[in-house]
């Protein structure tokens, strides 16, 4: 069967039954399509074969895409003929040939077709053009090609009216297809015109015919018909020597009329030596000539070579140019200085030996100076630097001597003196005339030889020596030393003793001298009480020829021996001082004496470590007065007492010493706030609402590093308890439930607990106790989040139970705050009025408790929280010398020791007098040490002192042992007086 493509559905193809000769109509024979049902269908009863709804496109059928014969594109199918009740079945094969229609337009592979044609091709040269494709075949396929006129004028990239162009020719290939061909019909010159644009049309043979067209762009390509040309044949340039690598020198330029690779020029060295290729670099693309390695003019002063410009055509064309490169001198060489021997003056290893008696203007060395540079860079000036008795003189006055190489004689310019200067370091500096100039130096060591022209000399005309009595025979008294400015034998000295011109007594029986070392020894035991001075003469002679001598007088004074030890006025000194004392404050005073005289009685005091191994670094002692100072501020919580020794060492030989024990007790001050150890602010306690009264909720545990009353803690709830549900035991810190819990109390309660000590002034610490009132703890995360928010809530805001009560409590807090503010203002006004009243009352006479500026022992309160004030100049205020010393007598009246610092010494109601501890007549007057404008803060008074109604007592008997004995009032913490010490 035959069927045209692209037909509609249900087109009748044929009747299989009639073609097979099968009679239909009875219904006993049926037909079934076994294959080919994609495009075909058959009527079961009549055997009529027709198309389905699927359109048949011949060009898209897989079996027909590469078929161009009309009879070769077909669809195979199979039909089965079935007898009655499928008693028999016959299978028949059939074929439907698909006929082509003109449903495809011929197209070129691209809307723009490019053809490359070389210039200078002969007329008639033929070029194949790209063919179009048409999916149809036969008569509907491609029939002809047409070359239309050029659409847009010249169309070339270059101007010029040169002729040329082409015409189209279509040839049939061996397989029957049409092949378009372009034929050159005129001369092509790329330099005149480098492109053509034509229109190429293709048309098929269908009816109606289909056609399309494309632009044919003909590009005229270049051929290498032009040689490169340099701008000039000779390039000349100057280059400074030592130019750094990469420094550009010059650029060689050549031009080529060709394009593409034919016009691409590369630059290469032509006739060039190996040194040129090693020192210079030529960029092949840009033609830049640059420095590859540093060029030294002293090695190469000119470079001459050729450079070739070569295009990349085939075959390549070249041109060459000559390059002359002159190396310009730079001042890059320092002058060299060569020092050599001249005449009989020996010179070896840079050392010349010259006798000190040589004549002035004697040449001692030859100096040659040279420079490798040229011109001004090589002109060298040479000179001797420094203050030395030498100068340079030209070795010759010839005019033909080169400027960069000169010779000089080194002459002496002044007399040489071995005793004044033994060695001269002669530095010769050579400087060239370059810009900037370069210089170098060389040195010659001139060693001056000695002659015996100086006698031995003692450093002192009279030598006084102090020598102790009670010596052993043979002890060395002194060593006398004479010096001789000469050297060698001329400087070897021997010593001898002679009688002094002022004394006729020969020293030989008592003193002797070592002739080589000059050690003077005593041969007898000296007694200062019999004779305290000896005088004799020492003579020194050298071994030169002739021998020279010198002498000195020796005076021996017999010194006293150190035979007495220092003695302290007490074996044990006890002091009491408050903690937090300012550093470098006095804490006590000791007294010591020595019965020796002179240096043997000069005492040096020092702190020795006691039970505290760092006492020497904590305490210092004033050598003149015996006052002990502290270098640190004491902290009783760190250490309560210090025990150390004070050592007194005299200045004798050997020194003698004595020690005394110092015990220093630190009195406590309330300088530590309580520390709450339980509970933590972020913890909480669950309290069931059914809890009974007096149920213990929690216990607040706190500690205090102080002692005594300063560590006596009391607890109180200062906030977070608006319903008065809880109370805390002031002594134990036990928090108990004291109110009946109601539903409005359910939730979180934040109790603000304050812990106060009993010190003056008291210290306090605030802690938070969270109590969660509920039957159970079903969701701990919610409680923890409430506790976390509580930590960021101001303490003035109560957190207690149901939050709905918060608004009313805030209003109440505002009212309380206003009332409290008014009360504070009224209280401040009352305080100011009372203060002014007390101050005006104190101006009319002496009152108890009022500070007397000349009173030495009046206690003064110190507020350690306040820093010392500074004066207007920024200096710290001066602290009183004994502002914090508390000193007690070493023992009680009945001979018993005081057990501790806290033992009461104030049984007597009044002040006692100071009594003197017995001391020797040599005790120093210490009254000047006790004048101070500031009193001591605390004084412990002697129980047996007579009573007195006065609170202030003048200093009467000053103890020479620096130990204060007295009795005084107890320091009152509270007072109804308006005194500044109360």
XYZ file of N, CA, C and O in Angstrom, residues 439-612:
696
model
N 84.295 56.333 50.996
C 85.517 56.419 51.780
C 85.862 55.059 52.354
O 85.011 54.168 52.451
N 87.101 54.919 52.714
C 87.583 53.718 53.397
C 88.694 54.135 54.329
O 89.196 55.264 54.270
N 89.038 53.249 55.227
C 90.110 53.569 56.160
C 90.927 52.325 56.435
O 90.461 51.197 56.253
N 92.137 52.585 56.864
C 93.053 51.531 57.289
C 93.828 52.090 58.478
O 93.942 53.308 58.639
N 94.302 51.214 59.307
C 94.969 51.683 60.520
C 96.329 51.013 60.659
O 96.549 49.885 60.196
N 97.196 51.745 61.330
C 98.548 51.256 61.634
C 98.787 51.478 63.118
O 98.593 52.590 63.624
N 99.170 50.425 63.816
C 99.494 50.530 65.235
C 100.973 50.852 65.378
O 101.835 50.042 65.016
N 101.252 52.061 65.887
C 102.632 52.501 66.119
C 102.957 52.258 67.579
O 102.332 52.858 68.463
N 103.871 51.362 67.840
C 104.275 51.007 69.200
C 105.577 51.739 69.520
O 106.603 51.553 68.847
N 105.537 52.593 70.566
C 106.679 53.433 70.933
C 107.599 52.638 71.863
O 107.151 52.050 72.855
N 108.890 52.592 71.546
C 109.883 51.905 72.377
C 110.351 52.776 73.536
O 110.386 54.009 73.449
N 110.725 52.147 74.692
C 111.045 52.868 75.927
C 112.549 53.086 76.076
O 113.367 52.270 75.650
N 112.894 54.243 76.800
C 114.252 54.512 77.315
C 114.097 54.907 78.781
O 113.051 55.409 79.189
N 115.144 54.683 79.611
C 115.066 54.929 81.050
C 115.225 56.417 81.337
O 116.318 56.901 81.635
N 114.107 57.111 81.327
C 114.138 58.557 81.567
C 113.159 58.978 82.647
O 112.844 60.162 82.783
N 112.620 58.013 83.435
C 111.663 58.333 84.482
C 112.032 57.591 85.764
O 112.252 56.373 85.750
N 112.128 58.296 86.927
C 112.404 57.630 88.202
C 111.116 57.012 88.757
O 110.018 57.380 88.354
N 111.215 56.071 89.702
C 110.014 55.563 90.375
C 109.307 56.682 91.127
O 109.943 57.563 91.710
N 107.954 56.618 91.135
C 107.152 57.661 91.755
C 106.099 56.995 92.643
O 105.419 56.057 92.213
N 106.008 57.485 93.899
C 104.940 57.037 94.790
C 103.708 57.903 94.573
O 103.818 59.101 94.250
N 102.573 57.322 94.778
C 101.333 58.073 94.580
C 101.118 59.118 95.667
O 100.406 60.096 95.438
N 101.730 58.909 96.874
C 101.578 59.860 97.973
C 102.957 60.174 98.540
O 103.796 59.278 98.723
N 103.171 61.453 98.836
C 104.441 61.830 99.474
C 104.470 61.367 100.917
O 105.529 61.027 101.450
N 103.305 61.321 101.569
C 103.192 60.840 102.947
C 102.061 59.827 102.983
O 100.931 60.133 102.573
N 102.351 58.625 103.468
C 101.354 57.560 103.563
C 101.046 57.328 105.030
O 101.914 56.926 105.799
N 99.809 57.636 105.436
C 99.387 57.401 106.814
C 98.619 56.094 106.878
O 97.699 55.856 106.091
N 99.003 55.247 107.869
C 98.412 53.928 108.021
C 97.901 53.794 109.445
O 98.612 54.141 110.397
N 96.676 53.285 109.600
C 96.120 52.985 110.914
C 96.255 51.483 111.134
O 95.738 50.682 110.342
N 96.913 51.113 112.256
C 97.176 49.705 112.534
C 96.730 49.403 113.966
O 97.092 50.129 114.895
N 95.924 48.357 114.170
C 95.378 48.096 115.516
C 96.456 47.577 116.466
O 97.415 46.914 116.056
N 96.234 47.865 117.710
C 97.134 47.375 118.753
C 96.924 45.879 118.968
O 96.042 45.269 118.360
N 97.760 45.321 119.841
C 97.689 43.903 120.217
C 97.853 42.992 118.994
O 97.204 41.953 118.869
N 98.697 43.404 118.093
C 98.912 42.630 116.873
C 99.827 41.449 117.131
O 100.468 41.343 118.193
N 99.923 40.544 116.155
C 100.882 39.442 116.179
C 102.148 39.860 115.449
O 102.083 40.542 114.424
N 103.318 39.467 115.909
C 104.560 39.795 115.191
C 104.535 39.207 113.782
O 104.086 38.085 113.562
N 105.017 39.988 112.846
C 105.041 39.544 111.453
C 103.835 39.972 110.648
O 103.770 39.694 109.445
N 102.855 40.623 111.255
C 101.673 41.061 110.518
C 102.040 42.180 109.550
O 102.906 43.004 109.810
N 101.340 42.182 108.405
C 101.571 43.216 107.402
C 100.855 44.481 107.826
O 99.658 44.475 108.127
N 101.596 45.566 107.811
C 101.038 46.856 108.189
C 100.451 47.562 106.977
O 99.335 48.069 107.011
N 101.193 47.599 105.898
C 100.750 48.290 104.687
C 101.585 47.806 103.525
O 102.613 47.126 103.704
N 101.158 48.143 102.334
C 101.913 47.863 101.112
C 102.107 49.172 100.390
O 101.132 49.868 100.068
N 103.389 49.518 100.187
C 103.695 50.727 99.447
C 103.985 50.338 98.003
O 104.644 49.325 97.733
N 103.474 51.108 97.076
C 103.628 50.804 95.658
C 104.133 52.060 94.961
O 103.530 53.131 95.089
N 105.234 51.887 94.241
C 105.762 52.950 93.400
C 105.606 52.525 91.943
O 105.652 51.337 91.626
N 105.371 53.471 91.086
C 105.220 53.187 89.656
C 106.329 53.860 88.881
O 106.840 54.911 89.283
N 106.700 53.226 87.791
C 107.740 53.751 86.907
C 107.146 53.794 85.511
O 106.649 52.776 85.007
N 107.152 54.962 84.880
C 106.550 55.115 83.559
C 107.313 54.375 82.484
O 106.806 54.194 81.377
N 108.533 53.949 82.799
C 109.313 53.187 81.823
C 108.804 51.753 81.773
O 107.816 51.392 82.424
N 109.499 50.922 81.004
C 109.104 49.525 80.865
C 110.345 48.649 80.926
O 111.486 49.123 80.883
N 110.080 47.341 81.030
C 111.198 46.401 81.077
C 112.022 46.579 82.329
O 111.502 46.801 83.430
N 113.357 46.438 82.189
C 114.279 46.633 83.314
C 114.176 48.032 83.880
O 114.408 48.256 85.066
N 113.849 48.978 83.050
C 113.744 50.364 83.507
C 112.584 50.559 84.484
O 112.520 51.585 85.171
N 111.643 49.607 84.510
C 110.480 49.739 85.379
C 110.489 48.729 86.524
O 109.547 48.704 87.313
N 111.532 47.878 86.659
C 111.630 46.932 87.775
C 112.129 47.676 89.006
O 113.173 48.327 88.961
N 111.373 47.572 90.129
C 111.624 48.401 91.318
C 111.948 47.507 92.506
O 111.343 46.436 92.679
N 112.912 47.972 93.384
C 113.191 47.348 94.684
C 112.961 48.392 95.763
O 113.179 49.596 95.549
N 112.467 47.898 96.979
C 112.114 48.787 98.085
C 113.060 48.563 99.270
O 113.534 47.443 99.512
N 113.291 49.653 100.055
C 114.105 49.578 101.284
C 113.600 50.610 102.278
O 112.927 51.581 101.895
N 113.896 50.348 103.623
C 113.475 51.254 104.691
C 114.656 52.121 105.122
O 115.796 51.637 105.232
N 114.341 53.377 105.442
C 115.355 54.305 105.946
C 114.691 55.175 107.010
O 113.466 55.263 107.091
N 115.544 55.771 107.825
C 115.028 56.633 108.889
C 114.418 57.882 108.294
O 114.866 58.388 107.261
N 113.362 58.375 108.950
C 112.716 59.591 108.493
C 113.600 60.784 108.781
O 114.304 60.811 109.797
N 113.623 61.786 107.914
C 114.442 62.981 108.183
C 114.047 63.672 109.479
O 114.881 64.331 110.111
N 112.783 63.506 109.923
C 112.335 64.170 111.143
C 112.579 63.307 112.371
O 112.340 63.752 113.490
N 112.989 62.051 112.167
C 113.231 61.161 113.294
C 114.555 60.452 113.075
O 114.820 59.906 112.002
N 115.405 60.446 114.106
C 116.714 59.801 113.999
C 116.651 58.313 114.303
O 117.626 57.591 114.112
N 115.481 57.835 114.758
C 115.360 56.428 115.135
C 115.218 55.578 113.880
O 114.386 55.854 113.003
N 116.031 54.528 113.787
C 115.967 53.623 112.646
C 114.780 52.684 112.823
O 114.529 52.173 113.920
N 114.029 52.426 111.754
C 112.852 51.564 111.880
C 113.181 50.084 111.798
O 112.271 49.255 111.863
N 114.440 49.738 111.626
C 114.789 48.343 111.385
C 114.388 47.401 112.490
O 114.057 46.241 112.238
N 114.371 47.806 113.795
C 114.045 46.897 114.866
C 112.571 46.590 114.988
O 112.187 45.556 115.524
N 111.709 47.479 114.498
C 110.253 47.292 114.667
C 109.582 46.921 113.336
O 108.712 46.055 113.304
N 109.978 47.536 112.216
C 109.336 47.327 110.925
C 110.331 46.771 109.921
O 111.542 47.009 110.022
N 109.832 46.060 108.924
C 110.639 45.552 107.817
C 109.812 45.656 106.540
O 108.593 45.785 106.581
N 110.495 45.578 105.369
C 109.808 45.708 104.084
C 110.305 44.648 103.123
O 111.504 44.313 103.122
N 109.393 44.067 102.335
C 109.768 43.117 101.286
C 110.299 43.910 100.109
O 109.614 44.781 99.581
N 111.542 43.641 99.633
C 112.133 44.483 98.580
C 111.407 44.377 97.240
O 111.518 45.299 96.427
N 110.686 43.287 96.999
C 110.007 43.126 95.701
C 108.557 43.610 95.731
O 108.115 44.304 94.817
N 107.807 43.209 96.765
C 106.380 43.547 96.801
C 106.076 44.862 97.483
O 105.008 45.432 97.280
N 106.957 45.364 98.360
C 106.703 46.602 99.088
C 105.839 46.400 100.309
O 105.315 47.386 100.856
N 105.645 45.133 100.768
C 104.855 44.885 101.973
C 105.654 45.283 103.206
O 106.770 44.783 103.432
N 105.061 46.188 104.021
C 105.683 46.626 105.274
C 105.084 45.792 106.390
O 103.847 45.748 106.540
N 105.918 45.093 107.199
C 105.466 44.236 108.294
C 105.993 44.770 109.613
O 107.023 45.458 109.669
N 105.257 44.439 110.682
C 105.669 44.825 112.020
C 106.281 43.599 112.699
O 105.716 42.495 112.619
N 107.423 43.784 113.381
C 108.141 42.665 113.996
C 107.893 42.587 115.497
O 108.327 41.622 116.126
N 107.188 43.559 116.058
C 106.918 43.571 117.506
C 105.440 43.835 117.735
O 104.703 44.195 116.813
N 105.009 43.613 118.993
C 103.622 43.865 119.361
C 103.496 45.339 119.712
O 104.214 45.852 120.584
N 102.561 46.005 119.040
C 102.369 47.427 119.263
C 101.389 47.651 120.405
O 100.403 46.909 120.555
N 101.683 48.692 121.186
C 100.828 49.055 122.312
C 100.471 50.522 122.139
O 101.337 51.398 122.237
N 99.204 50.771 121.899
C 98.798 52.140 121.629
C 98.996 53.043 122.838
O 99.264 54.238 122.703
N 98.869 52.464 124.083
C 99.045 53.277 125.281
C 100.504 53.726 125.464
O 100.779 54.760 126.070
N 101.454 52.962 124.928
C 102.865 53.357 125.043
C 103.267 54.296 123.903
O 103.988 55.261 124.111
N 102.818 53.990 122.682
C 103.171 54.833 121.548
C 102.090 54.661 120.485
O 101.745 53.546 120.126
N 101.595 55.785 120.020
C 100.501 55.691 119.069
C 100.906 56.090 117.661
O 100.085 56.028 116.749
N 102.176 56.489 117.404
C 102.590 56.908 116.060
C 104.034 56.478 115.805
O 104.895 56.622 116.682
N 104.284 55.942 114.596
C 105.635 55.607 114.117
C 105.796 56.240 112.745
O 104.859 56.241 111.925
N 107.005 56.729 112.422
C 107.261 57.383 111.143
C 108.616 56.945 110.599
O 109.618 56.949 111.320
N 108.635 56.548 109.296
C 109.886 56.162 108.638
C 109.713 56.414 107.151
O 108.656 56.820 106.672
N 110.849 56.162 106.403
C 110.882 56.483 104.976
C 111.121 55.212 104.173
O 111.922 54.368 104.557
N 110.407 55.084 103.022
C 110.571 53.964 102.090
C 111.166 54.513 100.812
O 110.652 55.504 100.257
N 112.246 53.861 100.325
C 112.917 54.287 99.098
C 112.707 53.218 98.031
O 112.869 52.018 98.289
N 112.369 53.652 96.767
C 112.177 52.751 95.625
C 113.215 53.099 94.575
O 113.371 54.275 94.206
N 113.953 52.055 94.043
C 114.993 52.224 93.032
C 114.673 51.309 91.839
O 114.281 50.163 92.017
N 114.819 51.848 90.574
C 114.637 50.997 89.395
C 115.972 50.352 89.025
O 117.015 50.639 89.623
N 115.928 49.439 88.018
C 117.133 48.682 87.626
C 117.694 49.162 86.303
O 118.430 48.440 85.625
N 117.319 50.390 85.922
C 117.873 50.940 84.697
C 119.309 51.390 84.889
O 119.865 51.385 85.990
N 119.916 51.756 83.768
C 121.303 52.246 83.789
C 121.302 53.627 83.143
O 120.998 53.758 81.946
N 121.625 54.681 83.943
C 121.875 54.637 85.399
C 120.548 54.473 86.155
O 119.489 54.809 85.646
N 120.622 53.955 87.407
C 119.447 53.706 88.221
C 118.874 55.018 88.736
O 119.608 55.921 89.127
N 117.535 55.092 88.788
C 116.829 56.257 89.310
C 116.006 55.813 90.515
O 115.623 54.647 90.631
N 115.733 56.758 91.479
C 115.031 56.388 92.702
C 114.049 57.479 93.104
O 114.121 58.613 92.652
N 113.065 57.055 94.015
C 112.108 57.964 94.601
C 111.780 57.473 96.004
O 112.057 56.319 96.359
N 111.170 58.306 96.873
C 110.901 57.922 98.256
C 109.583 58.515 98.718
O 109.045 59.445 98.106
N 109.047 57.926 99.828
C 107.836 58.410 100.468
C 107.952 58.197 101.961
O 108.724 57.344 102.434
N 107.220 58.973 102.741
C 107.217 58.867 104.196
C 105.986 58.080 104.630
O 104.869 58.362 104.171
N 106.200 57.099 105.543
C 105.113 56.270 106.059
C 104.880 56.622 107.511
O 105.826 56.615 108.314
N 103.618 56.955 107.868
C 103.244 57.257 109.240
C 102.242 56.183 109.676
O 101.164 56.040 109.086
N 102.627 55.403 110.739
C 101.783 54.337 111.259
C 101.142 54.840 112.539
O 101.858 55.167 113.501
N 99.810 54.902 112.567
C 99.078 55.308 113.758
C 98.418 54.074 114.353
O 97.675 53.367 113.666
N 98.662 53.822 115.624
C 98.153 52.631 116.312
C 96.690 52.884 116.662
O 96.356 53.868 117.342
N 95.814 52.004 116.242
C 94.369 52.163 116.455
C 93.909 51.300 117.614
O 94.544 50.320 117.992
N 92.757 51.692 118.146
C 92.180 50.993 119.279
C 91.522 49.697 118.819
O 90.940 49.613 117.733
N 91.545 48.659 119.636
C 90.894 47.379 119.364
C 89.428 47.421 119.809
O 89.079 48.067 120.799
N 88.606 46.681 119.117
C 87.183 46.602 119.448
C 86.974 45.490 120.470
O 86.925 44.314 120.129
N 86.794 45.858 121.741
C 86.686 44.840 122.787
C 85.409 44.994 123.609
O 85.308 44.486 124.705
N 84.421 45.731 123.109
C 83.146 45.877 123.810
C 82.001 45.572 122.831
O 82.031 46.002 121.679
N 80.985 44.838 123.326
C 79.835 44.503 122.507
C 78.739 45.551 122.685
O 78.634 46.175 123.745
N 77.888 45.739 121.652
C 76.710 46.603 121.827
C 75.773 46.001 122.875
O 75.775 44.786 123.116
N 74.941 46.865 123.530
C 74.043 46.387 124.580
C 72.684 47.076 124.421
O 72.592 48.302 124.381
N 71.611 46.223 124.324
C 70.247 46.742 124.270
C 69.759 47.032 125.685
O 70.163 46.370 126.644
N 68.864 48.019 125.803
C 68.330 48.379 127.101
C 67.357 47.313 127.623
O 67.141 47.218 128.825
N 66.743 46.507 126.763
C 65.871 45.406 127.156
C 66.151 44.224 126.255
O 66.592 44.385 125.109
N 65.904 43.053 126.794
C 66.054 41.841 125.982
C 64.849 41.620 125.095
O 64.978 41.055 124.000
N 63.651 42.030 125.565
C 62.420 41.813 124.805
C 61.661 43.134 124.745
O 61.410 43.755 125.783
N 61.305 43.543 123.548
C 60.490 44.732 123.330
C 59.127 44.272 122.804
O 59.065 43.458 121.865
N 58.058 44.762 123.423
C 56.708 44.366 123.026
C 55.945 45.611 122.575
O 55.918 46.615 123.288
N 55.314 45.496 121.383
C 54.550 46.607 120.815
C 53.200 46.080 120.344
O 53.088 44.922 119.916
N 52.174 46.968 120.430
C 50.852 46.658 119.918
C 50.506 47.702 118.854
O 50.724 48.896 119.072
N 49.952 47.230 117.737
C 49.638 48.140 116.641
C 48.351 47.665 115.975
O 48.070 46.469 115.910
N 47.554 48.619 115.528
C 46.315 48.276 114.852
C 46.590 47.799 113.429
O 47.544 48.251 112.791
N 45.729 46.892 112.984
C 45.858 46.462 111.583
C 45.440 47.605 110.656
O 44.867 48.603 111.084
N 45.789 47.435 109.366
C 45.512 48.425 108.318
C 46.271 49.721 108.538
O 45.868 50.782 108.055
N 47.353 49.644 109.302
C 48.215 50.809 109.462
C 48.837 51.161 108.111
O 49.163 50.280 107.317
N 48.994 52.458 107.880
C 49.581 52.877 106.616
C 51.001 52.332 106.490
O 51.752 52.294 107.480
N 51.403 51.883 105.271
C 52.792 51.438 105.095
C 53.775 52.544 105.437
O 53.470 53.732 105.341
N 54.964 52.119 105.854
C 56.064 53.025 106.221
C 55.719 53.855 107.447
O 56.198 54.983 107.614
N 54.893 53.303 108.345
C 54.574 53.977 109.603
C 55.427 53.378 110.719
O 55.785 52.190 110.692
N 55.769 54.184 111.738
C 56.552 53.636 112.858
C 55.680 52.725 113.722
O 54.504 52.989 113.949
N 56.284 51.640 114.214
C 55.559 50.694 115.070
C 56.250 50.515 116.424
O 55.713 49.820 117.294
N 57.416 51.081 116.630
C 58.109 50.947 117.916
C 59.510 51.527 117.840
O 59.960 51.966 116.781
N 60.203 51.531 118.996
C 61.555 52.081 119.044
C 62.374 51.277 120.050
O 61.881 50.905 121.123
N 63.613 50.993 119.674
C 64.534 50.278 120.556
C 65.737 51.176 120.815
O 66.037 52.070 120.027
N 66.427 50.928 121.954
C 67.605 51.715 122.326
C 68.771 50.767 122.590
O 68.615 49.753 123.271
N 69.944 51.109 122.054
C 71.138 50.291 122.194
C 72.340 51.232 122.296
O 72.309 52.345 121.776
N 73.384 50.785 123.017
C 74.586 51.610 123.174
C 75.830 50.723 123.133
O 75.745 49.491 123.269
N 77.013 51.370 122.932
C 78.303 50.674 122.874
C 79.321 51.558 123.584
O 79.394 52.768 123.310
N 80.143 50.957 124.478
C 81.105 51.729 125.261
C 82.427 51.938 124.539
O 83.315 52.600 125.065
N 82.564 51.348 123.317
C 83.782 51.617 122.553
C 83.740 53.023 121.995
O 82.748 53.744 122.135
N 84.856 53.399 121.358
C 84.963 54.728 120.802
C 85.273 54.635 119.320
O 85.716 53.600 118.830
N 85.037 55.750 118.646
C 85.351 55.807 117.228
C 84.479 54.854 116.420
O 83.288 54.674 116.678
N 85.115 54.225 115.457
C 84.376 53.321 114.591
C 83.851 52.108 115.338
O 82.831 51.525 114.968
N 84.572 51.694 116.348
C 84.122 50.534 117.122
C 82.803 50.796 117.840
O 82.149 49.850 118.296
N 82.443 52.070 117.992
C 81.187 52.405 118.665
C 80.101 52.830 117.669
O 79.007 53.191 118.087
N 80.419 52.804 116.394
C 79.402 53.134 115.389
C 78.552 51.895 115.154
O 79.051 50.863 114.690
N 77.259 52.009 115.494
C 76.372 50.846 115.466
C 75.528 50.843 114.195
O 75.095 51.894 113.708
N 75.282 49.638 113.708
C 74.414 49.429 112.546
C 73.298 48.480 112.964
O 73.561 47.373 113.448
N 72.045 48.933 112.835
C 70.881 48.150 113.238
C 70.247 47.486 112.019
O 70.170 48.085 110.938
N 69.770 46.246 112.213
C 69.116 45.513 111.124
C 68.073 44.575 111.710
O 68.141 44.200 112.875
N 67.094 44.235 110.886
C 66.027 43.299 111.263
C 66.460 41.894 110.882
O 66.855 41.644 109.732
N 66.366 40.979 111.836
C 66.690 39.579 111.605
C 65.396 38.771 111.586
O 64.494 39.029 112.379
N 65.295 37.781 110.728
C 64.056 36.982 110.695
C 63.838 36.256 112.011
O 64.768 35.743 112.629
N 62.557 36.230 112.438
C 62.199 35.480 113.641
C 61.305 34.318 113.262
O 61.622 33.537 112.356
N 60.140 34.211 113.936
C 59.213 33.137 113.584
C 58.515 33.439 112.264
O 57.836 32.592 111.711
N 58.653 34.648 111.768
C 58.139 34.992 110.436
C 59.333 35.179 109.519
O 60.119 36.109 109.674
